Amino acid sequence: MHIPTITAPTVAIAGTTDRFPVRRIYCVGQNYADHAREMGSDPDRQEPFFFSKPADAVVADGSTLPFPPQTEDLHHEVELVIALGTGGKDIAVEDAAATIFGAGVGIDLTRRDLQAAAKKTGRPWDMAKGFDRSAPVGALTPGVPATKGSIALAIDGETRQSGDLSMMIWSVPEIIATLSTFVELAPGDLIFTGTPAGVGPIRRGQTVHATIDGFETLEVTFAA
């Protein structure tokens, strides 16, 4: 019997040839008030909620991706991604920043038609959020990220999303602390921290360019 060898997915680290190994990917939903409203929710009443993607969903800056199967409504969501250097459970908000290795730009790709169907029937979102190559992540910049700064996404040069990190409903330390009450966090975990308004469709053949002040840009192209 042949036992397969599995290599851990990794993400680039800015300014070095070293790579950051990815253990798990967590995502917080509707963490910008304007996005919560465009998705039909009330940002003043909603506690943080989380979903996951597989670690091997990560893809690097500059990749050309096949258009995902089983969807005709693929959406982009630009996000600040936090990479954890340490972990723990029931982490206090004031201790959360110490767990951070660094941060970078990410795109939460979503098969919106599958998500809508799952919501309608009360079924899980896994196939809408956790599919192959659904988590492009740019190079990580070591250190704790700023609490404000422009976050934006363009398709073929046309701006689709534009906001500021200061618009987050729940701060990065609050996200880490809350998530750690549900699961024990560990080194190698990535956390997608939510997206501003303006999410929308990506078509075959289009190039998606994502930026956050202070971080290396992220660009992926979808095959025609």
PDB file of N, CA and C in Angstrom, residues 91-130:
ATOM      1  N   ILE A  91      -8.647  33.468  24.121  1.00  0.00           N
ATOM      2  CA  ILE A  91      -7.652  34.539  24.136  1.00  0.00           C
ATOM      3  C   ILE A  91      -8.334  35.861  24.489  1.00  0.00           C
ATOM      4  N   ALA A  92      -7.757  36.611  25.396  1.00  0.00           N
ATOM      5  CA  ALA A  92      -8.305  37.918  25.759  1.00  0.00           C
ATOM      6  C   ALA A  92      -8.043  38.912  24.631  1.00  0.00           C
ATOM      7  N   VAL A  93      -8.952  39.861  24.467  1.00  0.00           N
ATOM      8  CA  VAL A  93      -8.802  40.857  23.407  1.00  0.00           C
ATOM      9  C   VAL A  93      -7.463  41.574  23.522  1.00  0.00           C
ATOM     10  N   GLU A  94      -7.065  41.909  24.748  1.00  0.00           N
ATOM     11  CA  GLU A  94      -5.820  42.654  24.930  1.00  0.00           C
ATOM     12  C   GLU A  94      -4.580  41.810  24.638  1.00  0.00           C
ATOM     13  N   ASP A  95      -4.732  40.489  24.553  1.00  0.00           N
ATOM     14  CA  ASP A  95      -3.605  39.603  24.263  1.00  0.00           C
ATOM     15  C   ASP A  95      -3.585  39.148  22.802  1.00  0.00           C
ATOM     16  N   ALA A  96      -4.625  39.483  22.054  1.00  0.00           N
ATOM     17  CA  ALA A  96      -4.789  38.925  20.711  1.00  0.00           C
ATOM     18  C   ALA A  96      -3.713  39.386  19.735  1.00  0.00           C
ATOM     19  N   ALA A  97      -3.303  40.648  19.816  1.00  0.00           N
ATOM     20  CA  ALA A  97      -2.305  41.160  18.868  1.00  0.00           C
ATOM     21  C   ALA A  97      -0.995  40.387  18.947  1.00  0.00           C
ATOM     22  N   ALA A  98      -0.683  39.854  20.112  1.00  0.00           N
ATOM     23  CA  ALA A  98       0.568  39.119  20.290  1.00  0.00           C
ATOM     24  C   ALA A  98       0.582  37.796  19.533  1.00  0.00           C
ATOM     25  N   THR A  99      -0.569  37.333  19.078  1.00  0.00           N
ATOM     26  CA  THR A  99      -0.622  36.065  18.332  1.00  0.00           C
ATOM     27  C   THR A  99      -0.334  36.269  16.845  1.00  0.00           C
ATOM     28  N   ILE A 100      -0.289  37.516  16.381  1.00  0.00           N
ATOM     29  CA  ILE A 100      -0.218  37.803  14.946  1.00  0.00           C
ATOM     30  C   ILE A 100       1.214  37.717  14.428  1.00  0.00           C
ATOM     31  N   PHE A 101       1.405  36.939  13.373  1.00  0.00           N
ATOM     32  CA  PHE A 101       2.683  36.914  12.663  1.00  0.00           C
ATOM     33  C   PHE A 101       2.760  38.061  11.663  1.00  0.00           C
ATOM     34  N   GLY A 102       1.686  38.260  10.928  1.00  0.00           N
ATOM     35  CA  GLY A 102       1.657  39.289   9.894  1.00  0.00           C
ATOM     36  C   GLY A 102       0.307  39.322   9.222  1.00  0.00           C
ATOM     37  N   ALA A 103       0.240  40.025   8.092  1.00  0.00           N
ATOM     38  CA  ALA A 103      -1.032  40.183   7.396  1.00  0.00           C
ATOM     39  C   ALA A 103      -0.780  40.443   5.917  1.00  0.00           C
ATOM     40  N   GLY A 104      -1.825  40.293   5.132  1.00  0.00           N
ATOM     41  CA  GLY A 104      -1.718  40.527   3.699  1.00  0.00           C
ATOM     42  C   GLY A 104      -3.084  40.705   3.077  1.00  0.00           C
ATOM     43  N   VAL A 105      -3.094  40.800   1.760  1.00  0.00           N
ATOM     44  CA  VAL A 105      -4.329  40.997   1.003  1.00  0.00           C
ATOM     45  C   VAL A 105      -4.875  39.641   0.566  1.00  0.00           C
ATOM     46  N   GLY A 106      -6.172  39.448   0.727  1.00  0.00           N
ATOM     47  CA  GLY A 106      -6.808  38.215   0.276  1.00  0.00           C
ATOM     48  C   GLY A 106      -8.072  38.498  -0.502  1.00  0.00           C
ATOM     49  N   ILE A 107      -8.513  37.507  -1.263  1.00  0.00           N
ATOM     50  CA  ILE A 107      -9.799  37.579  -1.961  1.00  0.00           C
ATOM     51  C   ILE A 107     -10.589  36.335  -1.592  1.00  0.00           C
ATOM     52  N   ASP A 108     -11.724  36.541  -0.943  1.00  0.00           N
ATOM     53  CA  ASP A 108     -12.645  35.449  -0.636  1.00  0.00           C
ATOM     54  C   ASP A 108     -13.534  35.250  -1.859  1.00  0.00           C
ATOM     55  N   LEU A 109     -13.235  34.238  -2.666  1.00  0.00           N
ATOM     56  CA  LEU A 109     -14.058  33.936  -3.835  1.00  0.00           C
ATOM     57  C   LEU A 109     -15.281  33.146  -3.397  1.00  0.00           C
ATOM     58  N   THR A 110     -16.432  33.510  -3.939  1.00  0.00           N
ATOM     59  CA  THR A 110     -17.698  32.936  -3.500  1.00  0.00           C
ATOM     60  C   THR A 110     -18.563  32.559  -4.690  1.00  0.00           C
ATOM     61  N   ARG A 111     -19.026  31.318  -4.714  1.00  0.00           N
ATOM     62  CA  ARG A 111     -20.016  30.920  -5.711  1.00  0.00           C
ATOM     63  C   ARG A 111     -21.379  31.370  -5.171  1.00  0.00           C
ATOM     64  N   ARG A 112     -21.743  32.625  -5.522  1.00  0.00           N
ATOM     65  CA  ARG A 112     -22.892  33.267  -4.884  1.00  0.00           C
ATOM     66  C   ARG A 112     -24.201  32.544  -5.173  1.00  0.00           C
ATOM     67  N   ASP A 113     -24.335  31.981  -6.356  1.00  0.00           N
ATOM     68  CA  ASP A 113     -25.563  31.256  -6.666  1.00  0.00           C
ATOM     69  C   ASP A 113     -25.710  30.019  -5.790  1.00  0.00           C
ATOM     70  N   LEU A 114     -24.594  29.330  -5.524  1.00  0.00           N
ATOM     71  CA  LEU A 114     -24.656  28.174  -4.634  1.00  0.00           C
ATOM     72  C   LEU A 114     -24.927  28.604  -3.200  1.00  0.00           C
ATOM     73  N   GLN A 115     -24.360  29.743  -2.790  1.00  0.00           N
ATOM     74  CA  GLN A 115     -24.607  30.245  -1.439  1.00  0.00           C
ATOM     75  C   GLN A 115     -26.077  30.612  -1.265  1.00  0.00           C
ATOM     76  N   ALA A 116     -26.646  31.285  -2.267  1.00  0.00           N
ATOM     77  CA  ALA A 116     -28.059  31.678  -2.183  1.00  0.00           C
ATOM     78  C   ALA A 116     -28.958  30.455  -2.080  1.00  0.00           C
ATOM     79  N   ALA A 117     -28.643  29.425  -2.859  1.00  0.00           N
ATOM     80  CA  ALA A 117     -29.446  28.204  -2.807  1.00  0.00           C
ATOM     81  C   ALA A 117     -29.319  27.518  -1.454  1.00  0.00           C
ATOM     82  N   ALA A 118     -28.098  27.529  -0.881  1.00  0.00           N
ATOM     83  CA  ALA A 118     -27.886  26.916   0.425  1.00  0.00           C
ATOM     84  C   ALA A 118     -28.641  27.676   1.520  1.00  0.00           C
ATOM     85  N   LYS A 119     -28.588  29.008   1.450  1.00  0.00           N
ATOM     86  CA  LYS A 119     -29.324  29.813   2.431  1.00  0.00           C
ATOM     87  C   LYS A 119     -30.825  29.535   2.357  1.00  0.00           C
ATOM     88  N   LYS A 120     -31.323  29.424   1.156  1.00  0.00           N
ATOM     89  CA  LYS A 120     -32.764  29.228   0.961  1.00  0.00           C
ATOM     90  C   LYS A 120     -33.245  27.910   1.547  1.00  0.00           C
ATOM     91  N   THR A 121     -32.399  26.886   1.470  1.00  0.00           N
ATOM     92  CA  THR A 121     -32.795  25.554   1.947  1.00  0.00           C
ATOM     93  C   THR A 121     -32.243  25.228   3.329  1.00  0.00           C
ATOM     94  N   GLY A 122     -31.489  26.187   3.926  1.00  0.00           N
ATOM     95  CA  GLY A 122     -30.931  25.957   5.249  1.00  0.00           C
ATOM     96  C   GLY A 122     -29.788  24.963   5.270  1.00  0.00           C
ATOM     97  N   ARG A 123     -29.099  24.819   4.137  1.00  0.00           N
ATOM     98  CA  ARG A 123     -27.990  23.875   4.038  1.00  0.00           C
ATOM     99  C   ARG A 123     -26.648  24.588   4.236  1.00  0.00           C
ATOM    100  N   PRO A 124     -25.573  23.822   4.469  1.00  0.00           N
ATOM    101  CA  PRO A 124     -24.247  24.440   4.680  1.00  0.00           C
ATOM    102  C   PRO A 124     -23.745  25.179   3.446  1.00  0.00           C
ATOM    103  N   TRP A 125     -22.817  26.106   3.687  1.00  0.00           N
ATOM    104  CA  TRP A 125     -22.233  26.933   2.623  1.00  0.00           C
ATOM    105  C   TRP A 125     -20.972  26.332   2.018  1.00  0.00           C
ATOM    106  N   ASP A 126     -20.553  25.163   2.461  1.00  0.00           N
ATOM    107  CA  ASP A 126     -19.213  24.668   2.130  1.00  0.00           C
ATOM    108  C   ASP A 126     -18.869  24.747   0.649  1.00  0.00           C
ATOM    109  N   MET A 127     -19.757  24.295  -0.215  1.00  0.00           N
ATOM    110  CA  MET A 127     -19.454  24.282  -1.642  1.00  0.00           C
ATOM    111  C   MET A 127     -19.515  25.675  -2.264  1.00  0.00           C
ATOM    112  N   ALA A 128     -20.081  26.635  -1.545  1.00  0.00           N
ATOM    113  CA  ALA A 128     -20.117  28.018  -2.035  1.00  0.00           C
ATOM    114  C   ALA A 128     -18.858  28.782  -1.658  1.00  0.00           C
ATOM    115  N   LYS A 129     -18.217  28.387  -0.560  1.00  0.00           N
ATOM    116  CA  LYS A 129     -17.077  29.139  -0.032  1.00  0.00           C
ATOM    117  C   LYS A 129     -15.766  28.359  -0.042  1.00  0.00           C
ATOM    118  N   GLY A 130     -15.829  27.047   0.141  1.00  0.00           N
ATOM    119  CA  GLY A 130     -14.619  26.267   0.373  1.00  0.00           C
ATOM    120  C   GLY A 130     -14.170  25.431  -0.804  1.00  0.00           C
TER     121      GLY A 130
END
